Amino acid sequence: MEQTTETTLRTFLEEELARLETEVETIEREGHEALSEASGENNYRDHMADQGTATFSRELDMTLEDNIRESLVAVRRALERMDDGNYSVCERCESDIDEERLKAIPTATLCITCKAAEESR
Ligand SMILES: [Zn+2]
């Protein structure tokens, strides 16, 4: 992978890391309501609450939090892989991950072949 491409992706990942850390902090400090306001999902949530599906709405919040935490782990891992110099190396078969794939999914750790094999299991 070209150095400029990796630098671009690193910048993206670092911004993503900062954004996700802020979201996790917001959840921990102010609870889920603040996050839903920040992410502009309030109308949808209010609508769901109106229909008496508050339980569902809370589950939605938990899923959102899980997603953020999972993304955070993936982004940190991608940055560690960059630091180790094996960012574009597939974790399973050790061949190069296609550059276009990394541009589309900067947190990818498997080449397209291994990813397809994993998903078909
Ligand atoms: Zn592979």
PDB file of C-alpha atoms and ligand atoms in Angstrom:
ATOM      1  CA  MET A   1       0.000   0.000   0.000  1.00  0.00           C
ATOM      2  CA  GLU A   2       1.240   3.503  -0.816  1.00  0.00           C
ATOM      3  CA  GLN A   3       2.307   5.599   2.135  1.00  0.00           C
ATOM      4  CA  THR A   4      -0.088   8.416   1.197  1.00  0.00           C
ATOM      5  CA  THR A   5      -3.022   6.005   1.144  1.00  0.00           C
ATOM      6  CA  GLU A   6      -2.110   4.643   4.566  1.00  0.00           C
ATOM      7  CA  THR A   7      -1.694   8.170   5.928  1.00  0.00           C
ATOM      8  CA  THR A   8      -5.151   9.096   4.634  1.00  0.00           C
ATOM      9  CA  LEU A   9      -6.673   6.000   6.236  1.00  0.00           C
ATOM     10  CA  ARG A  10      -4.811   6.607   9.490  1.00  0.00           C
ATOM     11  CA  THR A  11      -6.201  10.149   9.666  1.00  0.00           C
ATOM     12  CA  PHE A  12      -9.682   8.777   9.057  1.00  0.00           C
ATOM     13  CA  LEU A  13      -9.254   6.104  11.757  1.00  0.00           C
ATOM     14  CA  GLU A  14      -7.882   8.583  14.281  1.00  0.00           C
ATOM     15  CA  GLU A  15     -10.833  10.903  13.711  1.00  0.00           C
ATOM     16  CA  GLU A  16     -13.185   7.943  13.981  1.00  0.00           C
ATOM     17  CA  LEU A  17     -11.478   6.878  17.228  1.00  0.00           C
ATOM     18  CA  ALA A  18     -11.909  10.368  18.718  1.00  0.00           C
ATOM     19  CA  ARG A  19     -15.558  10.493  17.637  1.00  0.00           C
ATOM     20  CA  LEU A  20     -16.358   7.044  19.076  1.00  0.00           C
ATOM     21  CA  GLU A  21     -14.543   7.779  22.343  1.00  0.00           C
ATOM     22  CA  THR A  22     -16.601  10.953  22.692  1.00  0.00           C
ATOM     23  CA  GLU A  23     -19.797   8.977  22.124  1.00  0.00           C
ATOM     24  CA  VAL A  24     -18.848   6.361  24.724  1.00  0.00           C
ATOM     25  CA  GLU A  25     -17.988   9.139  27.202  1.00  0.00           C
ATOM     26  CA  THR A  26     -21.336  10.787  26.502  1.00  0.00           C
ATOM     27  CA  ILE A  27     -23.174   7.529  27.172  1.00  0.00           C
ATOM     28  CA  GLU A  28     -21.278   6.960  30.414  1.00  0.00           C
ATOM     29  CA  ARG A  29     -21.711  10.529  31.620  1.00  0.00           C
ATOM     30  CA  GLU A  30     -25.233  11.379  30.569  1.00  0.00           C
ATOM     31  CA  GLY A  31     -26.885   8.116  29.680  1.00  0.00           C
ATOM     32  CA  HIS A  32     -28.496   7.119  26.442  1.00  0.00           C
ATOM     33  CA  GLU A  33     -30.884  10.054  26.110  1.00  0.00           C
ATOM     34  CA  ALA A  34     -28.048  12.508  25.490  1.00  0.00           C
ATOM     35  CA  LEU A  35     -26.627  10.278  22.796  1.00  0.00           C
ATOM     36  CA  SER A  36     -29.923   9.984  20.978  1.00  0.00           C
ATOM     37  CA  GLU A  37     -30.172  13.784  20.938  1.00  0.00           C
ATOM     38  CA  ALA A  38     -26.609  14.110  19.699  1.00  0.00           C
ATOM     39  CA  SER A  39     -27.100  11.611  16.912  1.00  0.00           C
ATOM     40  CA  GLY A  40     -30.391  13.158  15.801  1.00  0.00           C
ATOM     41  CA  GLU A  41     -32.489  10.064  16.295  1.00  0.00           C
ATOM     42  CA  ASN A  42     -34.888  11.747  18.661  1.00  0.00           C
ATOM     43  CA  ASN A  43     -37.868  11.924  16.350  1.00  0.00           C
ATOM     44  CA  TYR A  44     -37.726   8.234  15.692  1.00  0.00           C
ATOM     45  CA  ARG A  45     -37.327   7.411  19.377  1.00  0.00           C
ATOM     46  CA  ASP A  46     -40.189   9.701  20.415  1.00  0.00           C
ATOM     47  CA  HIS A  47     -42.343   8.085  17.802  1.00  0.00           C
ATOM     48  CA  MET A  48     -41.490   4.614  19.116  1.00  0.00           C
ATOM     49  CA  ALA A  49     -42.199   5.695  22.709  1.00  0.00           C
ATOM     50  CA  ASP A  50     -45.586   7.064  21.636  1.00  0.00           C
ATOM     51  CA  GLN A  51     -46.494   3.621  20.462  1.00  0.00           C
ATOM     52  CA  GLY A  52     -45.804   2.154  23.892  1.00  0.00           C
ATOM     53  CA  THR A  53     -42.637   0.395  22.849  1.00  0.00           C
ATOM     54  CA  ALA A  54     -40.353   1.923  25.464  1.00  0.00           C
ATOM     55  CA  THR A  55     -38.784  -1.466  26.108  1.00  0.00           C
ATOM     56  CA  PHE A  56     -37.899  -1.834  22.476  1.00  0.00           C
ATOM     57  CA  SER A  57     -36.466   1.677  22.521  1.00  0.00           C
ATOM     58  CA  ARG A  58     -34.198   0.800  25.455  1.00  0.00           C
ATOM     59  CA  GLU A  59     -32.992  -2.303  23.637  1.00  0.00           C
ATOM     60  CA  LEU A  60     -32.255  -0.095  20.659  1.00  0.00           C
ATOM     61  CA  ASP A  61     -30.080   2.075  22.911  1.00  0.00           C
ATOM     62  CA  MET A  62     -28.168  -0.950  24.147  1.00  0.00           C
ATOM     63  CA  THR A  63     -27.611  -2.108  20.588  1.00  0.00           C
ATOM     64  CA  LEU A  64     -26.368   1.351  19.660  1.00  0.00           C
ATOM     65  CA  GLU A  65     -23.936   1.309  22.582  1.00  0.00           C
ATOM     66  CA  ASP A  66     -22.729  -2.191  21.668  1.00  0.00           C
ATOM     67  CA  ASN A  67     -22.199  -1.077  18.088  1.00  0.00           C
ATOM     68  CA  ILE A  68     -20.153   1.926  19.197  1.00  0.00           C
ATOM     69  CA  ARG A  69     -18.000  -0.228  21.480  1.00  0.00           C
ATOM     70  CA  GLU A  70     -17.472  -2.820  18.748  1.00  0.00           C
ATOM     71  CA  SER A  71     -16.498  -0.095  16.289  1.00  0.00           C
ATOM     72  CA  LEU A  72     -14.105   1.346  18.850  1.00  0.00           C
ATOM     73  CA  VAL A  73     -12.366  -2.027  19.263  1.00  0.00           C
ATOM     74  CA  ALA A  74     -12.130  -2.433  15.475  1.00  0.00           C
ATOM     75  CA  VAL A  75     -10.699   1.062  14.963  1.00  0.00           C
ATOM     76  CA  ARG A  76      -8.122   0.621  17.757  1.00  0.00           C
ATOM     77  CA  ARG A  77      -7.109  -2.718  16.269  1.00  0.00           C
ATOM     78  CA  ALA A  78      -6.679  -1.177  12.803  1.00  0.00           C
ATOM     79  CA  LEU A  79      -4.429   1.559  14.243  1.00  0.00           C
ATOM     80  CA  GLU A  80      -2.384  -1.056  16.144  1.00  0.00           C
ATOM     81  CA  ARG A  81      -1.974  -3.011  12.922  1.00  0.00           C
ATOM     82  CA  MET A  82      -0.696   0.167  11.233  1.00  0.00           C
ATOM     83  CA  ASP A  83       1.783   0.718  14.068  1.00  0.00           C
ATOM     84  CA  ASP A  84       2.982  -2.869  13.683  1.00  0.00           C
ATOM     85  CA  GLY A  85       3.378  -2.361   9.944  1.00  0.00           C
ATOM     86  CA  ASN A  86       0.997  -5.165   8.990  1.00  0.00           C
ATOM     87  CA  TYR A  87      -2.112  -3.110   8.362  1.00  0.00           C
ATOM     88  CA  SER A  88      -2.735  -4.484   4.874  1.00  0.00           C
ATOM     89  CA  VAL A  89      -1.815  -8.084   5.785  1.00  0.00           C
ATOM     90  CA  CYS A  90      -4.719 -10.532   6.088  1.00  0.00           C
ATOM     91  CA  GLU A  91      -4.917 -11.942   9.634  1.00  0.00           C
ATOM     92  CA  ARG A  92      -5.758 -15.387   8.374  1.00  0.00           C
ATOM     93  CA  CYS A  93      -3.791 -16.131   5.183  1.00  0.00           C
ATOM     94  CA  GLU A  94      -1.206 -13.311   5.439  1.00  0.00           C
ATOM     95  CA  SER A  95      -1.703 -12.219   1.854  1.00  0.00           C
ATOM     96  CA  ASP A  96      -2.229  -8.532   1.052  1.00  0.00           C
ATOM     97  CA  ILE A  97      -5.692  -7.139   1.637  1.00  0.00           C
ATOM     98  CA  ASP A  98      -6.869  -5.343  -1.484  1.00  0.00           C
ATOM     99  CA  GLU A  99      -6.279  -1.604  -1.213  1.00  0.00           C
ATOM    100  CA  GLU A 100      -9.741  -0.767  -2.538  1.00  0.00           C
ATOM    101  CA  ARG A 101     -11.208  -2.979   0.191  1.00  0.00           C
ATOM    102  CA  LEU A 102      -9.300  -1.094   2.893  1.00  0.00           C
ATOM    103  CA  LYS A 103     -10.392   2.235   1.443  1.00  0.00           C
ATOM    104  CA  ALA A 104     -14.008   1.049   1.616  1.00  0.00           C
ATOM    105  CA  ILE A 105     -13.618  -0.653   5.023  1.00  0.00           C
ATOM    106  CA  PRO A 106     -10.584   0.811   6.852  1.00  0.00           C
ATOM    107  CA  THR A 107     -11.105  -1.572   9.785  1.00  0.00           C
ATOM    108  CA  ALA A 108     -10.953  -4.737   7.654  1.00  0.00           C
ATOM    109  CA  THR A 109      -8.529  -7.368   8.993  1.00  0.00           C
ATOM    110  CA  LEU A 110      -9.216 -10.145   6.471  1.00  0.00           C
ATOM    111  CA  CYS A 111      -8.758 -10.259   2.705  1.00  0.00           C
ATOM    112  CA  ILE A 112     -11.898 -10.587   0.637  1.00  0.00           C
ATOM    113  CA  THR A 113     -11.364 -14.341   0.143  1.00  0.00           C
ATOM    114  CA  CYS A 114     -11.027 -15.070   3.873  1.00  0.00           C
ATOM    115  CA  LYS A 115     -13.926 -12.759   4.692  1.00  0.00           C
ATOM    116  CA  ALA A 116     -16.146 -14.572   2.212  1.00  0.00           C
ATOM    117  CA  ALA A 117     -15.035 -17.928   3.659  1.00  0.00           C
ATOM    118  CA  GLU A 118     -15.830 -16.730   7.194  1.00  0.00           C
ATOM    119  CA  GLU A 119     -19.276 -15.477   6.236  1.00  0.00           C
ATOM    120  CA  SER A 120     -20.224 -18.689   4.453  1.00  0.00           C
ATOM    121  CA  ARG A 121     -19.535 -20.837   7.525  1.00  0.00           C
TER     122      ARG A 121
HETATM  123 ZN    ZN B   1      -6.850 -13.903   3.675  1.00  0.00          ZN
END
